[in-house]
mmCIF file of N, CA and C in Angstrom:
data_model
loop_
_atom_site.group_PDB
_atom_site.id
_atom_site.type_symbol
_atom_site.label_atom_id
_atom_site.label_comp_id
_atom_site.label_asym_id
_atom_site.label_seq_id
_atom_site.Cartn_x
_atom_site.Cartn_y
_atom_site.Cartn_z
ATOM 1 N N MET A 286 69.911 39.253 -4.979
ATOM 2 C CA MET A 286 69.014 38.175 -4.664
ATOM 3 C C MET A 286 67.711 38.479 -5.484
ATOM 4 N N THR A 287 67.200 37.486 -6.169
ATOM 5 C CA THR A 287 65.928 37.654 -6.891
ATOM 6 C C THR A 287 64.744 37.418 -6.073
ATOM 7 N N ALA A 288 63.692 38.113 -6.390
ATOM 8 C CA ALA A 288 62.420 37.938 -5.638
ATOM 9 C C ALA A 288 61.707 36.696 -6.073
ATOM 10 N N LEU A 289 61.114 35.976 -5.098
ATOM 11 C CA LEU A 289 60.352 34.761 -5.418
ATOM 12 C C LEU A 289 59.059 35.151 -6.035
ATOM 13 N N ARG A 290 58.753 34.640 -7.222
ATOM 14 C CA ARG A 290 57.542 34.917 -7.968
ATOM 15 C C ARG A 290 56.596 33.738 -7.731
ATOM 16 N N GLU A 291 55.321 34.050 -7.492
ATOM 17 C CA GLU A 291 54.297 32.918 -7.389
ATOM 18 C C GLU A 291 53.428 32.916 -8.597
ATOM 19 N N LEU A 292 53.203 31.731 -9.073
ATOM 20 C CA LEU A 292 52.273 31.551 -10.232
ATOM 21 C C LEU A 292 50.904 31.043 -9.725
ATOM 22 N N GLN A 293 49.851 31.388 -10.359
ATOM 23 C CA GLN A 293 48.500 31.001 -9.983
ATOM 24 C C GLN A 293 48.115 29.718 -10.708
ATOM 25 N N TYR A 294 47.450 28.842 -9.879
ATOM 26 C CA TYR A 294 46.874 27.648 -10.499
ATOM 27 C C TYR A 294 45.404 27.975 -10.796
ATOM 28 N N MET A 295 44.915 27.545 -11.935
ATOM 29 C CA MET A 295 43.625 27.787 -12.388
ATOM 30 C C MET A 295 42.873 26.381 -12.660
ATOM 31 N N GLY A 296 41.798 26.120 -11.880
ATOM 32 C CA GLY A 296 41.027 24.921 -11.967
ATOM 33 C C GLY A 296 41.762 23.712 -11.306
ATOM 34 N N GLY A 297 41.097 22.616 -11.234
ATOM 35 C CA GLY A 297 41.657 21.476 -10.620
ATOM 36 C C GLY A 297 41.675 21.586 -9.046
ATOM 37 N N PRO A 298 42.405 20.598 -8.361
ATOM 38 C CA PRO A 298 42.439 20.536 -6.967
ATOM 39 C C PRO A 298 43.127 21.729 -6.247
ATOM 40 N N PHE A 299 44.001 22.452 -6.940
ATOM 41 C CA PHE A 299 44.772 23.566 -6.327
ATOM 42 C C PHE A 299 44.218 24.938 -6.837
ATOM 43 N N ALA A 300 43.022 24.988 -7.383
ATOM 44 C CA ALA A 300 42.582 26.264 -7.827
ATOM 45 C C ALA A 300 42.636 27.388 -6.922
ATOM 46 N N ASP A 301 43.158 28.482 -7.401
ATOM 47 C CA ASP A 301 43.406 29.806 -6.712
ATOM 48 C C ASP A 301 44.643 29.653 -5.700
ATOM 49 N N GLY A 302 45.380 28.598 -5.693
ATOM 50 C CA GLY A 302 46.598 28.465 -4.929
ATOM 51 C C GLY A 302 47.739 28.984 -5.792
ATOM 52 N N THR A 303 48.884 29.155 -5.126
ATOM 53 C CA THR A 303 50.062 29.591 -5.858
ATOM 54 C C THR A 303 51.262 28.661 -5.570
ATOM 55 N N ALA A 304 52.216 28.748 -6.502
ATOM 56 C CA ALA A 304 53.459 27.930 -6.295
ATOM 57 C C ALA A 304 54.602 28.601 -6.923
ATOM 58 N N PRO A 305 55.803 28.492 -6.396
ATOM 59 C CA PRO A 305 56.995 29.297 -6.958
ATOM 60 C C PRO A 305 57.796 28.390 -8.002
ATOM 61 N N ASP A 306 57.069 27.528 -8.717
ATOM 62 C CA ASP A 306 57.811 26.551 -9.638
ATOM 63 C C ASP A 306 57.573 26.932 -11.072
ATOM 64 N N ASP A 307 57.922 28.184 -11.423
ATOM 65 C CA ASP A 307 57.625 28.567 -12.841
ATOM 66 C C ASP A 307 58.572 27.946 -13.892
ATOM 67 N N PHE A 308 59.551 27.175 -13.444
ATOM 68 C CA PHE A 308 60.445 26.530 -14.374
ATOM 69 C C PHE A 308 59.855 25.169 -14.852
ATOM 70 N N ILE A 309 58.765 24.718 -14.241
ATOM 71 C CA ILE A 309 58.110 23.458 -14.637
ATOM 72 C C ILE A 309 56.989 23.678 -15.589
ATOM 73 N N ASP A 310 57.034 23.065 -16.765
ATOM 74 C CA ASP A 310 56.099 23.269 -17.919
ATOM 75 C C ASP A 310 54.821 22.501 -17.677
ATOM 76 N N ARG A 311 54.920 21.349 -16.954
ATOM 77 C CA ARG A 311 53.748 20.419 -16.891
ATOM 78 C C ARG A 311 53.857 19.675 -15.651
ATOM 79 N N ILE A 312 52.699 19.482 -14.853
ATOM 80 C CA ILE A 312 52.636 18.715 -13.619
ATOM 81 C C ILE A 312 51.491 17.743 -13.817
ATOM 82 N N ASP A 313 51.821 16.418 -14.077
ATOM 83 C CA ASP A 313 50.765 15.331 -14.208
ATOM 84 C C ASP A 313 50.369 14.938 -12.825
ATOM 85 N N MET A 314 48.959 14.725 -12.734
ATOM 86 C CA MET A 314 48.421 14.300 -11.399
ATOM 87 C C MET A 314 47.442 13.281 -11.624
ATOM 88 N N ARG A 315 47.360 12.300 -10.616
ATOM 89 C CA ARG A 315 46.351 11.321 -10.531
ATOM 90 C C ARG A 315 45.820 11.358 -9.066
ATOM 91 N N SER A 316 44.525 11.426 -8.959
ATOM 92 C CA SER A 316 43.946 11.484 -7.615
ATOM 93 C C SER A 316 42.521 10.986 -7.704
ATOM 94 N N PRO A 317 41.929 10.705 -6.515
ATOM 95 C CA PRO A 317 40.536 10.242 -6.496
ATOM 96 C C PRO A 317 39.584 11.330 -7.065
ATOM 97 N N ALA A 318 39.976 12.587 -7.053
ATOM 98 C CA ALA A 318 39.178 13.586 -7.591
ATOM 99 C C ALA A 318 39.247 13.742 -9.087
ATOM 100 N N GLY A 319 40.248 13.097 -9.738
ATOM 101 C CA GLY A 319 40.349 13.081 -11.181
ATOM 102 C C GLY A 319 41.827 13.157 -11.623
ATOM 103 N N ASN A 320 41.997 12.787 -12.817
ATOM 104 C CA ASN A 320 43.385 12.690 -13.433
ATOM 105 C C ASN A 320 43.476 13.857 -14.421
ATOM 106 N N GLY A 321 44.706 14.343 -14.584
ATOM 107 C CA GLY A 321 44.932 15.313 -15.577
ATOM 108 C C GLY A 321 46.290 15.978 -15.350
ATOM 109 N N ALA A 322 46.507 17.197 -15.727
ATOM 110 C CA ALA A 322 47.790 17.867 -15.651
ATOM 111 C C ALA A 322 47.571 19.374 -15.526
ATOM 112 N N TYR A 323 48.495 20.041 -14.819
ATOM 113 C CA TYR A 323 48.607 21.403 -14.837
ATOM 114 C C TYR A 323 49.600 21.817 -15.937
ATOM 115 N N VAL A 324 49.259 22.630 -16.814
ATOM 116 C CA VAL A 324 50.190 23.032 -17.901
ATOM 117 C C VAL A 324 50.429 24.537 -17.804
ATOM 118 N N LEU A 325 51.691 24.920 -17.944
ATOM 119 C CA LEU A 325 52.037 26.321 -17.796
ATOM 120 C C LEU A 325 51.585 27.131 -19.047
ATOM 121 N N THR A 326 50.830 28.078 -18.941
ATOM 122 C CA THR A 326 50.306 28.833 -20.028
ATOM 123 C C THR A 326 50.161 30.292 -19.642
ATOM 124 N N ARG A 327 49.745 31.141 -20.504
ATOM 125 C CA ARG A 327 49.511 32.592 -20.239
ATOM 126 C C ARG A 327 48.008 32.852 -20.238
ATOM 127 N N ASP A 328 47.544 33.395 -19.152
ATOM 128 C CA ASP A 328 46.091 33.715 -19.034
ATOM 129 C C ASP A 328 45.748 34.872 -20.020
ATOM 130 N N GLU A 329 44.851 34.647 -20.844
ATOM 131 C CA GLU A 329 44.448 35.674 -21.895
ATOM 132 C C GLU A 329 43.812 36.920 -21.246
ATOM 133 N N ALA A 330 43.124 36.808 -20.176
ATOM 134 C CA ALA A 330 42.536 37.938 -19.520
ATOM 135 C C ALA A 330 43.531 38.919 -18.869
ATOM 136 N N THR A 331 44.550 38.300 -18.185
ATOM 137 C CA THR A 331 45.458 39.118 -17.444
ATOM 138 C C THR A 331 46.826 39.184 -17.993
ATOM 139 N N GLY A 332 47.170 38.209 -18.901
ATOM 140 C CA GLY A 332 48.517 38.227 -19.471
ATOM 141 C C GLY A 332 49.558 37.545 -18.499
ATOM 142 N N LEU A 333 49.156 37.082 -17.370
ATOM 143 C CA LEU A 333 50.029 36.501 -16.396
ATOM 144 C C LEU A 333 50.245 35.002 -16.754
ATOM 145 N N ARG A 334 51.374 34.474 -16.382
ATOM 146 C CA ARG A 334 51.706 33.028 -16.567
ATOM 147 C C ARG A 334 51.005 32.318 -15.436
ATOM 148 N N VAL A 335 50.280 31.230 -15.815
ATOM 149 C CA VAL A 335 49.519 30.431 -14.799
ATOM 150 C C VAL A 335 49.596 28.883 -15.132
ATOM 151 N N TYR A 336 49.274 28.096 -14.130
ATOM 152 C CA TYR A 336 49.154 26.696 -14.355
ATOM 153 C C TYR A 336 47.723 26.457 -14.580
ATOM 154 N N GLU A 337 47.308 25.988 -15.778
ATOM 155 C CA GLU A 337 45.897 25.704 -16.064
ATOM 156 C C GLU A 337 45.659 24.176 -16.065
ATOM 157 N N TRP A 338 44.534 23.785 -15.432
ATOM 158 C CA TRP A 338 44.189 22.371 -15.272
ATOM 159 C C TRP A 338 43.598 21.841 -16.626
ATOM 160 N N GLU A 339 44.162 20.723 -17.046
ATOM 161 C CA GLU A 339 43.671 20.105 -18.202
ATOM 162 C C GLU A 339 43.309 18.674 -17.898
ATOM 163 N N PRO A 340 42.014 18.345 -17.783
ATOM 164 C CA PRO A 340 41.588 16.978 -17.370
ATOM 165 C C PRO A 340 42.081 15.888 -18.433
ATOM 166 N N GLU A 341 42.444 14.738 -17.950
ATOM 167 C CA GLU A 341 42.958 13.663 -18.764
ATOM 168 C C GLU A 341 41.986 13.318 -19.950
ATOM 169 N N ASN A 342 40.666 13.161 -19.622
ATOM 170 C CA ASN A 342 39.709 12.674 -20.627
ATOM 171 C C ASN A 342 38.843 13.872 -21.224
ATOM 172 N N GLY A 343 39.123 15.089 -20.751
ATOM 173 C CA GLY A 343 38.430 16.207 -21.319
ATOM 174 C C GLY A 343 36.990 16.427 -20.818
ATOM 175 N N SER A 344 36.472 15.511 -19.993
ATOM 176 C CA SER A 344 35.128 15.555 -19.622
ATOM 177 C C SER A 344 35.016 16.029 -18.078
ATOM 178 N N GLN A 345 36.032 16.010 -17.388
ATOM 179 C CA GLN A 345 36.071 16.438 -15.971
ATOM 180 C C GLN A 345 35.928 17.909 -15.906
ATOM 181 N N ALA A 346 35.215 18.469 -14.992
ATOM 182 C CA ALA A 346 35.040 19.890 -14.742
ATOM 183 C C ALA A 346 36.313 20.408 -14.078
ATOM 184 N N ALA A 347 36.702 21.593 -14.455
ATOM 185 C CA ALA A 347 37.854 22.206 -13.841
ATOM 186 C C ALA A 347 37.356 22.857 -12.560
ATOM 187 N N GLY A 348 38.161 22.601 -11.473
ATOM 188 C CA GLY A 348 37.879 23.191 -10.150
ATOM 189 C C GLY A 348 36.576 22.908 -9.674
#
């Protein structure tokens, strides 16, 4: 049995939360708080794979 790995969300509505869905490359979201997507990437500081928030229009603040 393989261990369940959890990936970190960075920015956006789920900042600092985790999810076990590392096979998903992109999660598009629309909400009253803002539109954008979580994109699977590697955190430069830690080297870990994370979901990073990318606002749709580039002007929304992350988290």
